[in-house]
Coordinates of C-alpha atoms and ligand atoms in Angstrom, one line a residue:
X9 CA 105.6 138.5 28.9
X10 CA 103.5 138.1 31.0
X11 CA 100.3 137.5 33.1
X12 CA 100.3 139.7 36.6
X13 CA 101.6 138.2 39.7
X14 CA 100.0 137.1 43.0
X15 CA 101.7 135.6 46.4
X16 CA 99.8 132.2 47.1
X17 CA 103.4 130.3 45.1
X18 CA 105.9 132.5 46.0
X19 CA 108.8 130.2 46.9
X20 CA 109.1 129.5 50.7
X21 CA 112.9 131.3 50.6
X22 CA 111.5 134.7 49.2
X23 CA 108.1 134.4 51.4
X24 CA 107.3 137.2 53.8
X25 CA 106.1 136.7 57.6
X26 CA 102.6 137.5 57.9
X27 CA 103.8 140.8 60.0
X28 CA 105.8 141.5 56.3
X29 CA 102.8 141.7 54.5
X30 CA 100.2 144.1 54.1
X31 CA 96.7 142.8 55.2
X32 CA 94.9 141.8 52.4
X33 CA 90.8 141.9 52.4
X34 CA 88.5 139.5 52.3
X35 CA 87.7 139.5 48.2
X36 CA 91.4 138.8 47.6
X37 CA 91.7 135.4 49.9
X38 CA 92.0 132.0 47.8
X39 CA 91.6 128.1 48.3
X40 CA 95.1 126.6 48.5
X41 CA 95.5 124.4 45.8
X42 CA 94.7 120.6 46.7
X43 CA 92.3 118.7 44.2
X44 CA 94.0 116.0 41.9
X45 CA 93.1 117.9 38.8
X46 CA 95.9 120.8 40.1
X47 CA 98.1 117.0 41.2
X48 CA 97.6 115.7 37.8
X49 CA 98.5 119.1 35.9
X50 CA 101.5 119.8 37.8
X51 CA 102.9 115.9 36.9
X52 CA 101.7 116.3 33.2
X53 CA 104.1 119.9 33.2
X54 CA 107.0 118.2 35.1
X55 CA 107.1 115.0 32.7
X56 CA 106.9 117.4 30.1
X57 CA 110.3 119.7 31.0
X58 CA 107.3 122.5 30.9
X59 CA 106.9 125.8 32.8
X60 CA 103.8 127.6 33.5
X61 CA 103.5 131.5 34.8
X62 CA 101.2 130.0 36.9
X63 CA 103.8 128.7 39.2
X64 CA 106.7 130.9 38.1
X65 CA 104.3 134.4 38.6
X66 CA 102.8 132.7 41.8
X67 CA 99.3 133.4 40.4
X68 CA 96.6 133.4 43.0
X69 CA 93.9 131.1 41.0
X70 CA 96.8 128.1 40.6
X71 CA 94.0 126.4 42.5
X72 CA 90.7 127.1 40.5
X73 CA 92.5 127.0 37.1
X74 CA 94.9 123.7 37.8
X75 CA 91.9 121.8 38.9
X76 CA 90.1 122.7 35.8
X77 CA 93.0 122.0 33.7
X78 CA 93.6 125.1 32.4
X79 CA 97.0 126.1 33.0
X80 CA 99.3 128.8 31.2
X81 CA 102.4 127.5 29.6
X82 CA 105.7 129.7 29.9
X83 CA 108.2 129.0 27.1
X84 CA 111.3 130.0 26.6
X85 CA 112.5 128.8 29.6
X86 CA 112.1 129.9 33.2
X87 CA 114.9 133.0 33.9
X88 CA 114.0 136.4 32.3
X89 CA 116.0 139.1 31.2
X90 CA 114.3 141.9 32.6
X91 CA 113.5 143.0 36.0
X92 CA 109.9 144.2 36.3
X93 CA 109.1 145.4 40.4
X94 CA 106.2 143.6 40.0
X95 CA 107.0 140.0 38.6
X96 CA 107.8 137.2 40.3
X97 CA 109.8 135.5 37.6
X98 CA 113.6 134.9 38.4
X99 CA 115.9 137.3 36.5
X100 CA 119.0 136.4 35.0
X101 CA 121.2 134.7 31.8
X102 CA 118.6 132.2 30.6
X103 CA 119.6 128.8 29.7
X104 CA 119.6 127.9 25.7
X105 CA 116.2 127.3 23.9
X106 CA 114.4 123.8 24.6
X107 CA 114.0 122.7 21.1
X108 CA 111.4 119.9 22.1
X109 CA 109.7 122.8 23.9
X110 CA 107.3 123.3 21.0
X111 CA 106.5 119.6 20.5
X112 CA 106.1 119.1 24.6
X113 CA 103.4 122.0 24.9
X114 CA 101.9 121.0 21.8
X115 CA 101.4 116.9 23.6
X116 CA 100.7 119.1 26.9
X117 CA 97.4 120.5 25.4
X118 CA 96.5 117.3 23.4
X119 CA 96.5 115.6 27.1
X120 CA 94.5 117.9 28.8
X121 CA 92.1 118.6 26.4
X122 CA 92.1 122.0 25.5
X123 CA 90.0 123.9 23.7
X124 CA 92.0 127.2 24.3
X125 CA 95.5 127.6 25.0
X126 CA 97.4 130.6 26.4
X127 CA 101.2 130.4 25.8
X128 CA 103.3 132.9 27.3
X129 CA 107.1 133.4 27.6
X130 CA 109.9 135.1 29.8
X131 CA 111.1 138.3 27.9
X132 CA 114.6 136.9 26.4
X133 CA 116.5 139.8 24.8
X134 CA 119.4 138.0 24.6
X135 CA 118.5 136.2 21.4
X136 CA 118.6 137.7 18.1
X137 CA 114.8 138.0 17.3
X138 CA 113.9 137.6 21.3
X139 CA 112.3 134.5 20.9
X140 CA 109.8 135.5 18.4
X141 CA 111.0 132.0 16.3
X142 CA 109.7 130.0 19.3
X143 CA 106.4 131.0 19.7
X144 CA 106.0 130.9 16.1
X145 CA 107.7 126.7 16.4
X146 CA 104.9 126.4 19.2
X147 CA 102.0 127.6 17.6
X148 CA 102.7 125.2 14.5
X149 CA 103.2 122.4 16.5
X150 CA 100.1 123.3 18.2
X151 CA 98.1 123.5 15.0
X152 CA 99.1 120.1 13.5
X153 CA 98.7 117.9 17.1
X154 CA 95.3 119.8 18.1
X155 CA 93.9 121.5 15.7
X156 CA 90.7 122.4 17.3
X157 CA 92.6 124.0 19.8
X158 CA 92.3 128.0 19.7
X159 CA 95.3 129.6 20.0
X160 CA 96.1 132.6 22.5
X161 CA 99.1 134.7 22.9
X162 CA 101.1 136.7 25.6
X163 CA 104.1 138.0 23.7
X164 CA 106.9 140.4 25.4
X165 CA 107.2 143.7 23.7
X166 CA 110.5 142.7 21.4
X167 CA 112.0 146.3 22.3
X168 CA 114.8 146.8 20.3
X169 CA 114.6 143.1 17.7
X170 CA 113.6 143.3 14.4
X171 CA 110.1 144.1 13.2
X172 CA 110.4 141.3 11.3
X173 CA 109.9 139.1 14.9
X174 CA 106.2 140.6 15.6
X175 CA 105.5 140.1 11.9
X176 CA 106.8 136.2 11.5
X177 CA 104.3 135.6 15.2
X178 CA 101.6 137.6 13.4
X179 CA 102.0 135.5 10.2
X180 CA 101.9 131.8 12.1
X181 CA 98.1 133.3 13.1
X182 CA 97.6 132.8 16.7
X183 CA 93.3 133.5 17.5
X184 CA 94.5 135.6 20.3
X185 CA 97.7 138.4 20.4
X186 CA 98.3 139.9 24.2
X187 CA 100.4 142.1 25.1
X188 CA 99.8 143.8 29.0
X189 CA 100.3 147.1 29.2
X190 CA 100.8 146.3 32.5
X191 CA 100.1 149.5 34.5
X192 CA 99.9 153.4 33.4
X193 CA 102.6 155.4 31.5
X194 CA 103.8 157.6 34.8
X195 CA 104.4 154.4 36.9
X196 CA 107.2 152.8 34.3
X197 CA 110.5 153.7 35.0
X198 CA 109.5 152.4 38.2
X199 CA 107.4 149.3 37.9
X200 CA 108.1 148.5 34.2
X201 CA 111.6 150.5 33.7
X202 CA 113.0 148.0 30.9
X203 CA 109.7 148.8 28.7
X204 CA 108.6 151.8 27.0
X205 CA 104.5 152.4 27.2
X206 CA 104.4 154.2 23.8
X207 CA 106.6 150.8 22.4
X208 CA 104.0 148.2 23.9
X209 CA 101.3 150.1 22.3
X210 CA 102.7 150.4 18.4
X211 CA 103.5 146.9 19.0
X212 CA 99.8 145.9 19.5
X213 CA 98.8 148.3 16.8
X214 CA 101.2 147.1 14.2
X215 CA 99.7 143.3 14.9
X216 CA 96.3 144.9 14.4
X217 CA 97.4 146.5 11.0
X218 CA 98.8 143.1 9.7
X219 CA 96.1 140.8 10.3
X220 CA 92.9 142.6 11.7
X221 CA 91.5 138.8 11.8
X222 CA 93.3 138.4 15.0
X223 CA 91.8 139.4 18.6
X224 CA 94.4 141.9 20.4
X225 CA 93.9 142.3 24.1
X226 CA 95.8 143.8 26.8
X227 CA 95.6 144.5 30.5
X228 CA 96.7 146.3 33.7
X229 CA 97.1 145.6 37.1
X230 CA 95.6 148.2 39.3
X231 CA 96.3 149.0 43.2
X232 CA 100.3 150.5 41.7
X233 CA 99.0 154.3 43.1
X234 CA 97.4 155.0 39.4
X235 CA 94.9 157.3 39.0
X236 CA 91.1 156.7 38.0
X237 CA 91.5 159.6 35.5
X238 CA 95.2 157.7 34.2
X239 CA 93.5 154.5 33.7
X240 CA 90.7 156.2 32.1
X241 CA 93.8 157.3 30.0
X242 CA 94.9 153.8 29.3
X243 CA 91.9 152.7 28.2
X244 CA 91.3 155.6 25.8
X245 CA 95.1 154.9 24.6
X246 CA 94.3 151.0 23.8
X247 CA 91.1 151.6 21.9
X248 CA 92.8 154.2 19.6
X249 CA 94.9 151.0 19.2
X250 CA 92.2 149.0 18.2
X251 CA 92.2 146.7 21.0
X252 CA 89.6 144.2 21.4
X253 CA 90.1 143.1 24.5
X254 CA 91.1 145.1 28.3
X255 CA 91.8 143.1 31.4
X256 CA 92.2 144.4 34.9
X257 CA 93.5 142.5 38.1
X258 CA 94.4 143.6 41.7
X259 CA 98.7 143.5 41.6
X260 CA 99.5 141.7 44.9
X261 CA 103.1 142.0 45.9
X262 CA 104.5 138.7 45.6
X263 CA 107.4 138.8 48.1
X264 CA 108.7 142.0 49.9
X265 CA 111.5 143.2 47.4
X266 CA 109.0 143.6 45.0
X267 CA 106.4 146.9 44.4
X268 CA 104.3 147.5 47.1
X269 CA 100.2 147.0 47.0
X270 CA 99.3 150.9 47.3
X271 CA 95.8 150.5 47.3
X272 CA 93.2 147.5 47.3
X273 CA 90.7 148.3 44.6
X274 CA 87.6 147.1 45.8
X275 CA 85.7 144.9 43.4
X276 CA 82.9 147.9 42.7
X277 CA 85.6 150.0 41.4
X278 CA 86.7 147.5 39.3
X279 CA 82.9 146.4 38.0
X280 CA 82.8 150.7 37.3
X281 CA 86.1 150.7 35.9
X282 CA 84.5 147.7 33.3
X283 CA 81.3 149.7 32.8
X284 CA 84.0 152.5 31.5
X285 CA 85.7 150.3 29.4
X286 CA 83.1 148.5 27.4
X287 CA 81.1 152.3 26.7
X288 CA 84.5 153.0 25.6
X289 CA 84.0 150.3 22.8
X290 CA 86.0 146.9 23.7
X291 CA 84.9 143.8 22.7
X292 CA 85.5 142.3 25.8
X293 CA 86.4 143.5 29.2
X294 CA 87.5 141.5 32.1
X295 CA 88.0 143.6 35.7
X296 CA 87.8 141.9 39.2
X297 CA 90.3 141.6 41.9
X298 CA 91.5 138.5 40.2
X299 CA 91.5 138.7 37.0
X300 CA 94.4 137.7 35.6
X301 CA 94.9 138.2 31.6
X302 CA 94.9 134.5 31.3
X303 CA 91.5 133.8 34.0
X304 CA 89.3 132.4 32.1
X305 CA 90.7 133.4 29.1
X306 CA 88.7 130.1 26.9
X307 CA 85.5 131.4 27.9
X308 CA 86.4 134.9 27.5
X309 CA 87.6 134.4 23.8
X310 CA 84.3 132.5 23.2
X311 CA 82.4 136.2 24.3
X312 CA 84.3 138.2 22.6
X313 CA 84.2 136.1 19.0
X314 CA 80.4 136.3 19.8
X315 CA 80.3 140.1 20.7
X316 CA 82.3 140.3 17.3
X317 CA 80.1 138.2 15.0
X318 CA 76.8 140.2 16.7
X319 CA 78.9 143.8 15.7
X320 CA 79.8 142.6 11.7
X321 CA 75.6 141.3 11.8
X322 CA 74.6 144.8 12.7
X323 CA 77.0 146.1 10.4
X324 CA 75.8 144.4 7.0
X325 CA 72.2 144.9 8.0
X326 CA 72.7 148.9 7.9
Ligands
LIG13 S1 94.8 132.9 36.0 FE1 96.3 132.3 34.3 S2 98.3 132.4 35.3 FE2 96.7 132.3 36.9 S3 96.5 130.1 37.4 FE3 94.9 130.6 35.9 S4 95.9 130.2 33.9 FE4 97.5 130.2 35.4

């Protein structure tokens, strides 16, 4: 997986007392969510047996995004197989594979309207191809109950299955293939230790060799104790990748056992950190405090088919 985490949903069992927590500024604080759009989403997931990273990551814009209707579904089930020190997700043996799953997200998105859809899953390497032949089940449903739909993808890294798993979710053509990065090469065998930086990186590459139709996009959280120079790095590392598409999001620390916030970036580092990025070449950037690789993602897609369109027009006219 997965999308970054915040703290506004972390269960009340695992919830720190405010003298837990680190302060965090002004730019960071969040409407709780209350409007009967977020009411009406949560029902439509429950009825549904669905899960969203929304809830599961405890994602700070539940609020904004619910009460739009935009919410990001988590298949696969709800219990990872990693550990990540910054992911709110529970860990643990996952329970078998919801075979309506596909058919449920696909009636989910019919329902709410949707004109993009990102689907994103726990990371599942107990199964043979790590799940790869359920997002592939989802995106077909998905095509033949809402066509117009566009189609967006958070995929884990499949360390260790079969190429053959990145190649049958490449071949189903999703508009959209993500894959976060997550934070910057020195800080994984602490925040990311079952995941290999160099692995997430030829995975995205490798779905850019097979179908260069398809968007790839990635992202990082930023406030881990990374360097400006190391996510200068990053970005450097992603476009030599061919990636179309960098996001960066403040990491809040959703409960105390998990990573702690080193730093608060402020939101004019992370509007110079963008300015970096798109000279660098991306398509599309996306950096605030909280973005969240799935924030706005329908309207982000939208710029970034533009910017592309705009870049082959420039190319045929010489
Ligand atoms: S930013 Fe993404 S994960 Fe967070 S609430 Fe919105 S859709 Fe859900």
């Amino acid at each position: 997986m997965h999308d970054y985490v915040g703290e506004m949903n972390a269960p009340a069992s695992t919830a720190a007392t405010p003298s837990q927590r680190q302060r965090k500024p002004d730019w960071i604080r969040v409407k709780a969510p209350t409007s009967p759009g977020y009411a009406e989403t949560r029902k439509l997931m429950r009825e549904l047996n669905l899960h969203t990273v929304c809830e599961e990551a405890a994602c700070p814009n539940i609020g904004e995004c619910w009460t739009k209707k935009h919410a990001t579904v988590m298949i696969l089930g709800d219990t990872c197989t990693r550990a990540c020190a910054f992911c709110n997700v529970k860990t643990g043996m996952p329970r078998p594979v919801d075979l309506l799953e596909p058919e449920h997200t696909a009636i989910a998105a019919a329902k709410m309207g949707l004109s993009h859809i990102v689907i994103t899953s726990v990371d599942r390497d107990d199964l043979p191809d790590g799940g790869a032949s359920q997002f592939v089940k989802v995106i077909n449903a998905l095509r033949r109950e809402t066509p117009q739909t566009t189609i967006e993808i958070q995929t884990p890294d499949f360390r260790n299955k079969p190429e053959s798993s990145v190649a049958a979710i490449v071949d189903a053509r999703p508009d959209v293939y993500n894959h976060n990065l997550e934070t910057v090469p020195r800080l994984y065998p602490t925040i990311r230790p079952g995941a290999r930086y160099y692995a997430s990186l030829r995975l995205l590459e490798s779905v850019k060799r097979r179908d260069p139709s398809i968007f790839t996009k990635s992202g990082v959280m930023l406030g881990l104790g990374e360097e400006r120079m190391e996510v200068h790095q990053v970005m450097d590392d992603m476009r030599s990748a061919d990636i179309d598409f960098m996001t960066m999001g403040q990491y809040l620390q959703p409960t105390p056992k998990h990573a702690k916030v080193i730093d608060f970036v402020t939101p004019q580092a992370f509007d110079a950190y963008a300015q970096i990025a798109r000279a660098k070449g991306f398509l599309q950037v996306a950096s605030s405090p909280l973005t969240r690789s799935s924030y706005h993602a329908g309207d982000d897609f939208e710029r970034m088919r533009a910017a592309r369109e705009a870049q082959l027009a420039r190319v045929k006219a010489g």
